[in-house]
Coordinates of C-alpha atoms in Angstrom, one line a residue:
Chain A
M1 CA -14.6 -11.3 -1.3
S2 CA -11.5 -11.6 0.8
A3 CA -8.7 -9.1 1.0
E4 CA -6.4 -11.6 -0.8
S5 CA -8.8 -12.0 -3.7
L6 CA -9.2 -8.2 -4.0
V7 CA -5.4 -7.9 -4.4
A8 CA -5.5 -10.7 -7.0
Q9 CA -8.3 -8.8 -8.8
M10 CA -6.2 -5.6 -8.8
K11 CA -3.2 -7.5 -10.1
S12 CA -5.3 -8.6 -13.1
G13 CA -6.1 -5.0 -13.7
L14 CA -8.9 -2.5 -13.3
D15 CA -11.1 -0.8 -15.9
A16 CA -9.3 2.4 -15.3
P17 CA -6.3 3.4 -13.2
I18 CA -6.6 4.4 -9.6
C19 CA -3.4 6.3 -9.5
L20 CA -2.5 8.1 -12.7
T21 CA 0.5 10.3 -12.8
W22 CA 0.6 12.9 -15.6
E23 CA 3.9 14.7 -16.1
L24 CA 2.8 17.9 -17.9
T25 CA 6.1 19.1 -19.1
Y26 CA 9.8 18.2 -19.2
A27 CA 10.6 21.9 -18.6
C28 CA 12.0 22.6 -15.1
N29 CA 13.7 25.5 -13.4
L30 CA 15.7 23.0 -11.3
A31 CA 18.0 20.2 -12.2
C32 CA 17.7 17.7 -9.3
V33 CA 20.3 15.0 -9.5
H34 CA 17.8 12.2 -9.0
C35 CA 15.1 13.5 -11.4
L36 CA 13.0 10.5 -12.5
S37 CA 12.2 12.1 -15.8
S38 CA 15.6 13.7 -16.6
S39 CA 13.7 17.0 -16.9
G40 CA 15.1 20.4 -17.7
Q41 CA 14.1 21.5 -21.2
R42 CA 10.6 21.6 -22.7
D43 CA 10.0 19.2 -25.6
E44 CA 8.4 20.8 -28.6
R45 CA 6.2 17.7 -29.0
E46 CA 4.5 18.2 -25.6
L47 CA 0.7 18.0 -25.7
S48 CA -1.1 21.3 -26.5
T49 CA -3.7 22.8 -24.2
E50 CA -6.5 21.4 -26.4
Q51 CA -5.0 17.9 -26.5
A52 CA -4.5 18.0 -22.7
K53 CA -8.1 19.0 -22.2
A54 CA -9.3 16.2 -24.5
V55 CA -7.3 13.7 -22.3
L56 CA -9.0 15.1 -19.2
D57 CA -12.4 14.6 -20.9
E58 CA -11.5 11.0 -21.5
L59 CA -10.4 10.5 -17.9
R60 CA -13.7 12.0 -16.7
D61 CA -15.6 9.5 -18.8
L62 CA -13.5 6.7 -17.3
Q63 CA -14.3 8.0 -13.9
V64 CA -10.7 8.6 -12.9
F65 CA -11.4 10.4 -9.6
Y66 CA -8.1 12.1 -9.2
I67 CA -4.8 12.5 -10.9
N68 CA -1.2 13.3 -9.8
I69 CA 0.3 16.0 -11.9
G70 CA 4.0 16.5 -12.0
G71 CA 6.8 17.2 -14.4
G72 CA 9.4 18.8 -14.8
E73 CA 7.9 21.7 -13.0
P74 CA 4.2 21.7 -14.0
M75 CA 3.7 25.3 -13.1
V76 CA 6.1 26.3 -15.8
R77 CA 3.4 25.7 -18.3
R78 CA 1.5 28.9 -19.2
D79 CA -1.7 26.9 -19.4
F80 CA -1.2 25.3 -16.0
F81 CA -4.1 26.9 -14.3
E82 CA -6.3 26.4 -17.3
I83 CA -5.6 22.6 -17.3
L84 CA -6.0 22.5 -13.5
E85 CA -9.4 24.2 -13.6
H86 CA -10.5 22.0 -16.5
S87 CA -9.7 18.9 -14.6
I88 CA -11.3 20.0 -11.3
S89 CA -14.5 21.3 -13.0
N90 CA -14.8 17.9 -14.6
G91 CA -14.7 16.1 -11.3
I92 CA -11.1 15.0 -11.5
G93 CA -9.3 16.0 -8.3
V94 CA -5.7 17.0 -8.7
K95 CA -2.6 16.6 -6.6
F96 CA 0.3 18.3 -8.1
S97 CA 4.0 18.1 -7.3
T98 CA 6.0 21.3 -7.4
N99 CA 9.3 22.7 -6.2
G100 CA 7.4 25.8 -5.2
A101 CA 9.2 28.3 -7.3
F102 CA 6.0 29.7 -8.8
I103 CA 3.9 29.7 -5.6
D104 CA 4.2 33.4 -4.8
K105 CA 1.6 35.1 -2.7
K106 CA -0.8 35.7 -5.6
N107 CA -0.7 32.1 -6.9
A108 CA -1.0 30.8 -3.3
E109 CA -4.2 32.7 -3.0
R110 CA -5.5 31.5 -6.3
L111 CA -4.7 27.9 -5.3
A112 CA -6.3 28.3 -1.9
A113 CA -9.6 29.3 -3.5
M114 CA -9.8 25.9 -5.4
D115 CA -11.5 22.7 -4.3
Y116 CA -10.4 19.1 -4.8
L117 CA -6.8 20.3 -5.0
D118 CA -3.8 18.9 -3.2
I119 CA -0.3 20.4 -3.4
Q120 CA 2.9 18.5 -2.8
I121 CA 6.1 20.5 -2.2
S122 CA 9.3 18.6 -2.8
L123 CA 12.0 18.9 -0.2
D124 CA 14.9 16.5 0.3
G125 CA 16.6 18.0 3.3
T126 CA 15.6 19.8 6.5
N127 CA 18.3 22.3 5.9
A128 CA 19.7 24.0 2.8
E129 CA 22.9 22.0 2.9
V130 CA 21.4 18.6 2.6
N131 CA 18.5 19.7 0.3
D132 CA 20.4 21.8 -2.1
A133 CA 23.1 19.2 -2.6
V134 CA 20.4 17.2 -4.4
R135 CA 17.9 19.8 -5.6
G136 CA 20.2 22.7 -6.4
E137 CA 21.3 26.0 -4.8
G138 CA 18.5 28.0 -3.3
S139 CA 15.9 25.3 -3.7
Y140 CA 15.5 24.9 0.1
D141 CA 14.6 28.6 0.6
T142 CA 12.3 28.5 -2.4
A143 CA 10.4 25.5 -1.0
I144 CA 10.0 27.0 2.4
R145 CA 8.8 30.3 1.0
A146 CA 6.2 28.4 -1.0
M147 CA 5.0 26.7 2.2
E148 CA 4.8 30.0 4.0
N149 CA 2.8 31.5 1.1
L150 CA 0.4 28.5 1.2
R151 CA 0.0 28.8 4.9
D152 CA -0.6 32.5 4.8
A153 CA -3.1 32.2 2.0
G154 CA -5.0 29.7 4.1
F155 CA -4.6 26.8 1.7
G156 CA -5.0 24.2 4.5
Q157 CA -3.2 21.0 4.6
F158 CA -0.6 20.6 1.8
K159 CA 2.0 17.9 1.6
I160 CA 5.8 17.9 1.9
S161 CA 7.2 15.2 -0.3
V162 CA 10.6 13.7 0.5
V163 CA 12.7 11.3 -1.4
V164 CA 14.7 9.3 1.2
T165 CA 18.4 9.2 0.6
R166 CA 21.5 8.2 2.4
H167 CA 22.0 11.8 3.4
N168 CA 18.5 12.7 4.8
V169 CA 17.5 9.5 6.4
D170 CA 18.6 10.8 9.8
Q171 CA 16.3 13.8 9.3
L172 CA 13.0 11.8 9.3
D173 CA 12.0 13.2 12.7
E174 CA 12.9 16.7 11.6
F175 CA 10.9 16.4 8.4
K176 CA 7.9 15.3 10.5
A177 CA 8.4 18.2 12.9
L178 CA 8.6 20.6 9.9
A179 CA 5.4 19.2 8.4
D180 CA 3.7 19.5 11.7
S181 CA 4.8 23.1 12.1
F182 CA 3.0 24.0 8.9
G183 CA 0.0 21.8 9.6
A184 CA 1.1 19.8 6.6
Q185 CA 1.2 16.1 5.9
L186 CA 4.6 14.3 5.4
R187 CA 5.1 12.0 2.4
I188 CA 8.3 10.0 2.1
T189 CA 9.1 7.9 -1.0
R190 CA 11.8 5.6 -2.2
L191 CA 14.7 6.8 -4.3
R192 CA 14.5 5.1 -7.7
P193 CA 17.4 4.6 -10.1
A194 CA 15.3 6.2 -12.9
G195 CA 16.1 9.2 -15.1
R196 CA 19.1 11.1 -13.8
G197 CA 18.6 9.0 -10.7
A198 CA 20.1 6.1 -12.6
D199 CA 23.4 8.0 -12.5
T200 CA 23.3 9.0 -8.8
W201 CA 21.5 6.0 -7.2
N202 CA 24.8 4.3 -6.2
E203 CA 25.8 7.3 -4.1
L204 CA 22.4 8.3 -2.8
H205 CA 20.4 5.2 -2.1
P206 CA 20.1 4.2 1.6
T207 CA 22.5 1.6 2.9
N208 CA 21.1 -1.7 4.2
A209 CA 21.3 -0.5 7.8
Q210 CA 19.5 2.7 6.8
Q211 CA 16.7 0.6 5.2
R212 CA 16.1 -1.0 8.6
Q213 CA 16.0 2.5 10.0
I214 CA 13.3 3.6 7.5
Y215 CA 11.3 0.5 8.2
D216 CA 11.4 1.0 11.9
W217 CA 10.5 4.7 11.5
L218 CA 7.6 3.9 9.3
L219 CA 6.3 1.2 11.7
A220 CA 6.4 3.8 14.5
H221 CA 5.0 6.8 12.5
G222 CA 3.3 5.1 9.5
E223 CA -0.2 6.0 10.4
N224 CA 0.2 9.7 9.6
V225 CA 2.8 9.6 7.0
L226 CA 2.1 8.9 3.3
T227 CA 4.5 6.7 1.3
G228 CA 2.7 6.0 -2.0
D229 CA 3.2 2.4 -1.0
S230 CA 6.8 2.8 -2.2
F231 CA 8.5 0.8 0.5
F232 CA 6.9 -2.5 0.2
H233 CA 10.2 -4.2 -0.4
L234 CA 11.0 -3.5 3.3
N235 CA 8.1 -5.8 4.4
A236 CA 10.6 -8.6 4.2
F237 CA 11.9 -7.3 7.6
G238 CA 8.7 -8.6 9.2
E239 CA 5.4 -7.0 9.9
S240 CA 3.9 -5.4 6.8
L241 CA 3.8 -1.7 6.4
P242 CA 0.4 -0.2 5.6
G243 CA -0.6 -0.3 1.9
L244 CA -1.4 -2.7 -0.9
N245 CA 2.0 -4.4 -1.0
M246 CA 2.1 -5.0 -4.7
C247 CA 3.7 -3.4 -7.8
G248 CA 0.8 -1.5 -9.4
A249 CA 2.6 -0.9 -12.7
G250 CA 0.1 -1.2 -15.6
R251 CA -2.4 -2.7 -13.1
V252 CA -3.7 0.2 -11.0
V253 CA -1.0 2.8 -11.8
C254 CA 0.4 4.3 -15.0
L255 CA 2.2 7.4 -16.2
I256 CA 1.3 9.8 -19.0
D257 CA 4.4 11.7 -20.1
P258 CA 4.4 15.3 -21.5
L259 CA 4.2 13.9 -25.1
G260 CA 1.2 11.8 -24.2
D261 CA 3.2 8.5 -24.1
V262 CA 1.7 6.1 -21.6
Y263 CA 4.2 4.2 -19.5
A264 CA 3.6 1.4 -16.9
C265 CA 4.6 3.7 -14.0
P266 CA 6.4 7.0 -13.3
F267 CA 9.7 5.2 -12.7
V268 CA 10.2 3.5 -16.1
I269 CA 10.4 6.1 -18.8
H270 CA 11.9 3.6 -21.2
E271 CA 10.8 2.1 -24.6
D272 CA 10.4 -1.3 -23.0
F273 CA 7.6 0.0 -20.7
K274 CA 5.8 2.3 -23.2
A275 CA 2.3 1.0 -23.8
G276 CA 1.1 3.6 -26.4
N277 CA 0.1 7.2 -26.7
V278 CA -3.0 9.1 -25.7
L279 CA -3.3 10.4 -29.3
D280 CA -3.4 6.9 -30.8
D281 CA -6.7 5.6 -32.2
G282 CA -8.8 4.6 -29.2
G283 CA -7.0 7.0 -27.0
F284 CA -5.9 6.4 -23.5
T285 CA -8.8 4.0 -22.8
K286 CA -7.5 1.5 -25.5
V287 CA -3.9 1.8 -24.2
W288 CA -5.1 1.1 -20.7
R289 CA -7.4 -1.8 -21.5
A290 CA -5.9 -3.5 -24.5
S291 CA -2.2 -2.7 -24.9
D292 CA 0.1 -5.7 -25.2
L293 CA 2.4 -4.4 -22.4
F294 CA -0.3 -3.8 -19.9
T295 CA -2.0 -7.1 -20.7
E296 CA 1.3 -8.8 -20.0
L297 CA 1.9 -7.0 -16.8
R298 CA -1.5 -8.2 -15.5
E299 CA -0.6 -11.8 -16.0
P300 CA 0.6 -13.7 -12.9
Q301 CA 4.3 -12.8 -12.5
S302 CA 6.9 -15.5 -11.8
P303 CA 8.8 -15.2 -8.6
G304 CA 11.9 -16.4 -10.5
A305 CA 15.1 -16.4 -8.5
C306 CA 13.1 -15.4 -5.4
A307 CA 10.8 -18.5 -5.5
S308 CA 12.7 -20.3 -2.7
C309 CA 12.9 -17.2 -0.4
G310 CA 10.5 -17.3 2.6
S311 CA 10.0 -13.5 2.3
F312 CA 8.7 -13.4 -1.2
D313 CA 5.0 -13.1 -0.1
A314 CA 6.0 -10.1 2.0
C315 CA 8.1 -8.2 -0.5
Q316 CA 6.8 -9.5 -3.8
G317 CA 10.2 -9.3 -5.3
G318 CA 10.2 -5.5 -4.9
C319 CA 10.2 -2.8 -7.5
M320 CA 10.3 -3.6 -11.2
A321 CA 11.8 -0.2 -12.2
A322 CA 14.6 -0.5 -9.6
K323 CA 15.5 -3.9 -11.0
F324 CA 15.4 -2.8 -14.6
F325 CA 17.7 0.2 -14.4
T326 CA 20.2 -1.7 -12.2
G327 CA 20.4 -4.5 -14.7
I328 CA 18.8 -7.1 -12.5
P329 CA 16.3 -9.5 -14.2
L330 CA 12.7 -8.6 -13.6
D331 CA 12.1 -11.9 -11.8
G332 CA 15.2 -11.4 -9.7
P333 CA 15.5 -9.7 -6.3
D334 CA 15.1 -6.0 -5.8
P335 CA 18.5 -4.2 -5.7
E336 CA 17.7 -3.2 -2.2
C337 CA 16.5 -6.6 -1.1
V338 CA 16.8 -6.5 2.6
G339 CA 18.2 -10.0 2.6
G340 CA 21.1 -8.7 0.5
D341 CA 20.3 -10.9 -2.5
G342 CA 20.0 -7.9 -4.8
E343 CA 23.2 -6.3 -3.8
K344 CA 25.2 -9.4 -4.8
L345 CA 23.8 -8.9 -8.4
L346 CA 24.7 -5.3 -8.7
G347 CA 27.7 -4.8 -10.9
A348 CA 27.0 -8.0 -12.8
V349 CA 26.1 -6.0 -15.8
P350 CA 28.8 -3.5 -17.0
V351 CA 27.7 0.1 -16.4
A352 CA 27.9 0.8 -20.2
L353 CA 25.3 -2.0 -20.9
L354 CA 22.8 -0.9 -18.3
P355 CA 19.4 0.2 -19.8
R356 CA 19.4 4.0 -20.2
P357 CA 16.3 6.2 -19.9
S358 CA 14.8 6.6 -23.4
M359 CA 14.9 10.4 -23.3
D360 CA 17.0 13.0 -21.7
H361 CA 15.7 16.6 -21.4
S362 CA 18.4 17.8 -19.0
K363 CA 19.6 21.3 -19.6
P364 CA 23.1 21.6 -21.0
E365 CA 25.8 22.2 -18.5
R366 CA 26.5 25.8 -18.1
I367 CA 30.2 26.5 -18.5
K368 CA 31.4 29.4 -16.3
V369 CA 33.5 31.8 -18.2
S370 CA 35.8 33.8 -15.9
S371 CA 36.3 37.4 -16.9
Chain B
M1 CA -21.6 4.0 13.6
T2 CA -23.6 0.8 13.9
L3 CA -26.5 0.5 11.5
T4 CA -29.5 -1.8 12.0
L5 CA -32.1 -3.2 9.7
E6 CA -34.3 -0.3 10.7
S7 CA -31.8 2.4 9.7
A8 CA -32.8 4.7 6.9
C9 CA -29.7 5.3 4.8
E10 CA -28.4 7.0 1.7
M11 CA -25.2 7.2 -0.3
H12 CA -23.4 10.4 0.6
P13 CA -24.1 12.9 -2.2
Q14 CA -20.4 13.6 -2.7
V15 CA -19.7 9.9 -3.5
A16 CA -19.2 8.6 -7.0
L17 CA -19.3 4.9 -7.9
R18 CA -17.1 3.4 -10.6
P19 CA -18.0 -0.1 -11.8
E20 CA -15.2 -2.6 -11.7
P21 CA -15.1 -6.4 -12.3
F22 CA -15.2 -7.1 -8.5
G23 CA -18.0 -4.6 -7.7
A24 CA -17.1 -0.9 -7.7
L25 CA -14.8 1.7 -6.5
A26 CA -16.4 4.3 -4.3
Y27 CA -14.8 7.7 -4.1
H28 CA -15.8 10.4 -1.6
Y29 CA -15.0 13.8 -3.1
G30 CA -15.3 15.4 0.3
N31 CA -12.9 13.4 2.4
R32 CA -11.1 12.0 -0.6
R33 CA -11.4 8.4 0.6
L34 CA -11.3 5.6 -1.9
V35 CA -13.2 2.5 -0.8
F36 CA -13.6 -0.9 -2.5
L37 CA -17.1 -2.3 -2.7
R38 CA -16.3 -5.9 -3.2
H39 CA -19.5 -7.4 -4.5
P40 CA -22.1 -6.2 -7.0
D41 CA -24.9 -6.8 -4.4
I42 CA -23.4 -4.3 -2.0
V43 CA -22.9 -1.8 -4.8
R44 CA -26.6 -1.9 -5.6
V45 CA -27.6 -1.6 -2.0
V46 CA -25.4 1.4 -1.5
R47 CA -26.5 3.1 -4.7
N48 CA -30.2 2.6 -4.1
A49 CA -30.4 2.8 -0.3
S50 CA -32.1 6.2 -0.4
T51 CA -35.1 4.8 -2.4
Y52 CA -36.1 2.5 0.5
P53 CA -37.6 3.4 3.9
T54 CA -35.1 1.1 5.8
L55 CA -32.1 -1.1 5.2
R56 CA -34.4 -4.1 5.6
D57 CA -36.4 -2.9 2.6
A58 CA -33.3 -2.1 0.7
L59 CA -31.8 -5.6 1.2
A60 CA -35.1 -7.3 0.3
G61 CA -35.7 -5.0 -2.6
E62 CA -32.3 -5.6 -4.1
G63 CA -32.6 -9.4 -3.9
V64 CA -30.1 -10.1 -1.1
E65 CA -31.0 -13.4 0.6
E66 CA -32.0 -13.1 4.2
Q67 CA -29.2 -15.2 5.7
R68 CA -26.7 -12.6 4.3
W69 CA -28.4 -9.6 5.9
P70 CA -26.3 -9.6 9.1
S71 CA -23.0 -9.5 7.2
F72 CA -24.4 -6.8 4.9
V73 CA -25.5 -4.6 7.9
K74 CA -22.0 -5.0 9.3
A75 CA -20.4 -4.1 6.0
L76 CA -22.7 -1.1 5.5
S77 CA -21.9 0.0 9.1
S78 CA -18.2 0.1 8.3
L79 CA -18.9 2.2 5.3
T80 CA -20.3 4.9 7.6
T81 CA -16.7 5.5 8.9
S82 CA -15.6 6.7 5.4
E83 CA -19.1 8.4 5.0
I84 CA -19.7 6.5 1.8
I85 CA -23.1 5.8 3.3
R86 CA -24.9 7.8 6.0
V87 CA -28.2 7.9 7.9
R88 CA -30.6 10.2 6.3

């Protein structure tokens, strides 16, 4: 079977996801301005420990080899280690994303003693000024302390995960150096206009010139840097970046949210992209294999407005979520289309009519009362 | 490494196979590599390699036509890089 037909096969769906993200809670100690899930406060409908374990048992039977756990801040959950241990002991490896606030020396040692575990510390600047502007005051120091604790505990190679913005794109070399200094692996991903990111995307997303900069940097360093395949829209610049070069939503990727709702990908927490719930009859398996939404996403997609563009094969029209939340038709160009076709469409839909994330768990603003 | 028809092989004990319409996904729990096995025939050869004295016997035993053996040996050799299969 050729590589092309393998991609075609993957587009028509697999028996189980390869890359499953599970947001364990909407609770978070931070309030990042670009949070994909608008996290902050716990939702009382979140899955219980027993329900979460039952989902893991189902994923084990489906032979999902590893999952990505996130949130919110997953370590906020009191049963975090119980869920982690249940997953790993059932042969489901875990990579979890954290802001590091709960990785003290004791927890670092506990994590270092576990197998089949990856940890990804989020960091959006190589100094407090740039990082904290997005992730909140003190979050840079917190992340660095967590990295030091993991290093001192002998965890081995963890990951540093960066969302590339207009303000940190010039720090890519510094991020790499920081990762190297910890023996860590750098992961950089694309900023999506999802969750609270829908409100901040206009100010934070890289300019067109900066996109070229990201592309050139990845071509030079891509071998040792992870991207979650998130920059495939940049392939229209020329040579393809490493990766599958396709939107995996509902095909090889999906999201389980803290309530057990299953969405097509982590960047589209919206009713239109909800396929079902893990507690429904037939469970996750039926949602994955038979839901109307996922079936539809596995049909051949029309190139729409991009049909006459010579770069369509390279960029595949870009990211579905990025189009959706910026009001661009799903068969239209990516808002960050490197040819500029998406940019022209931005603003066509009045801001008030843009799709909004279905849920908002942001913490209420604290009003400072002066004494 | 380069395998030959005389090599004695086995699937790495830390590898799990997940059947898929195109063949199978092979996941190595040790090095965490995910590899696509793109034909049901190669899946069977990988899974059962340890039960045959040599690759020649494995290919014959699993019903792979002789003219396809060179391409199978090449494909199996490339799977040693990710340690999905190894010499025993």
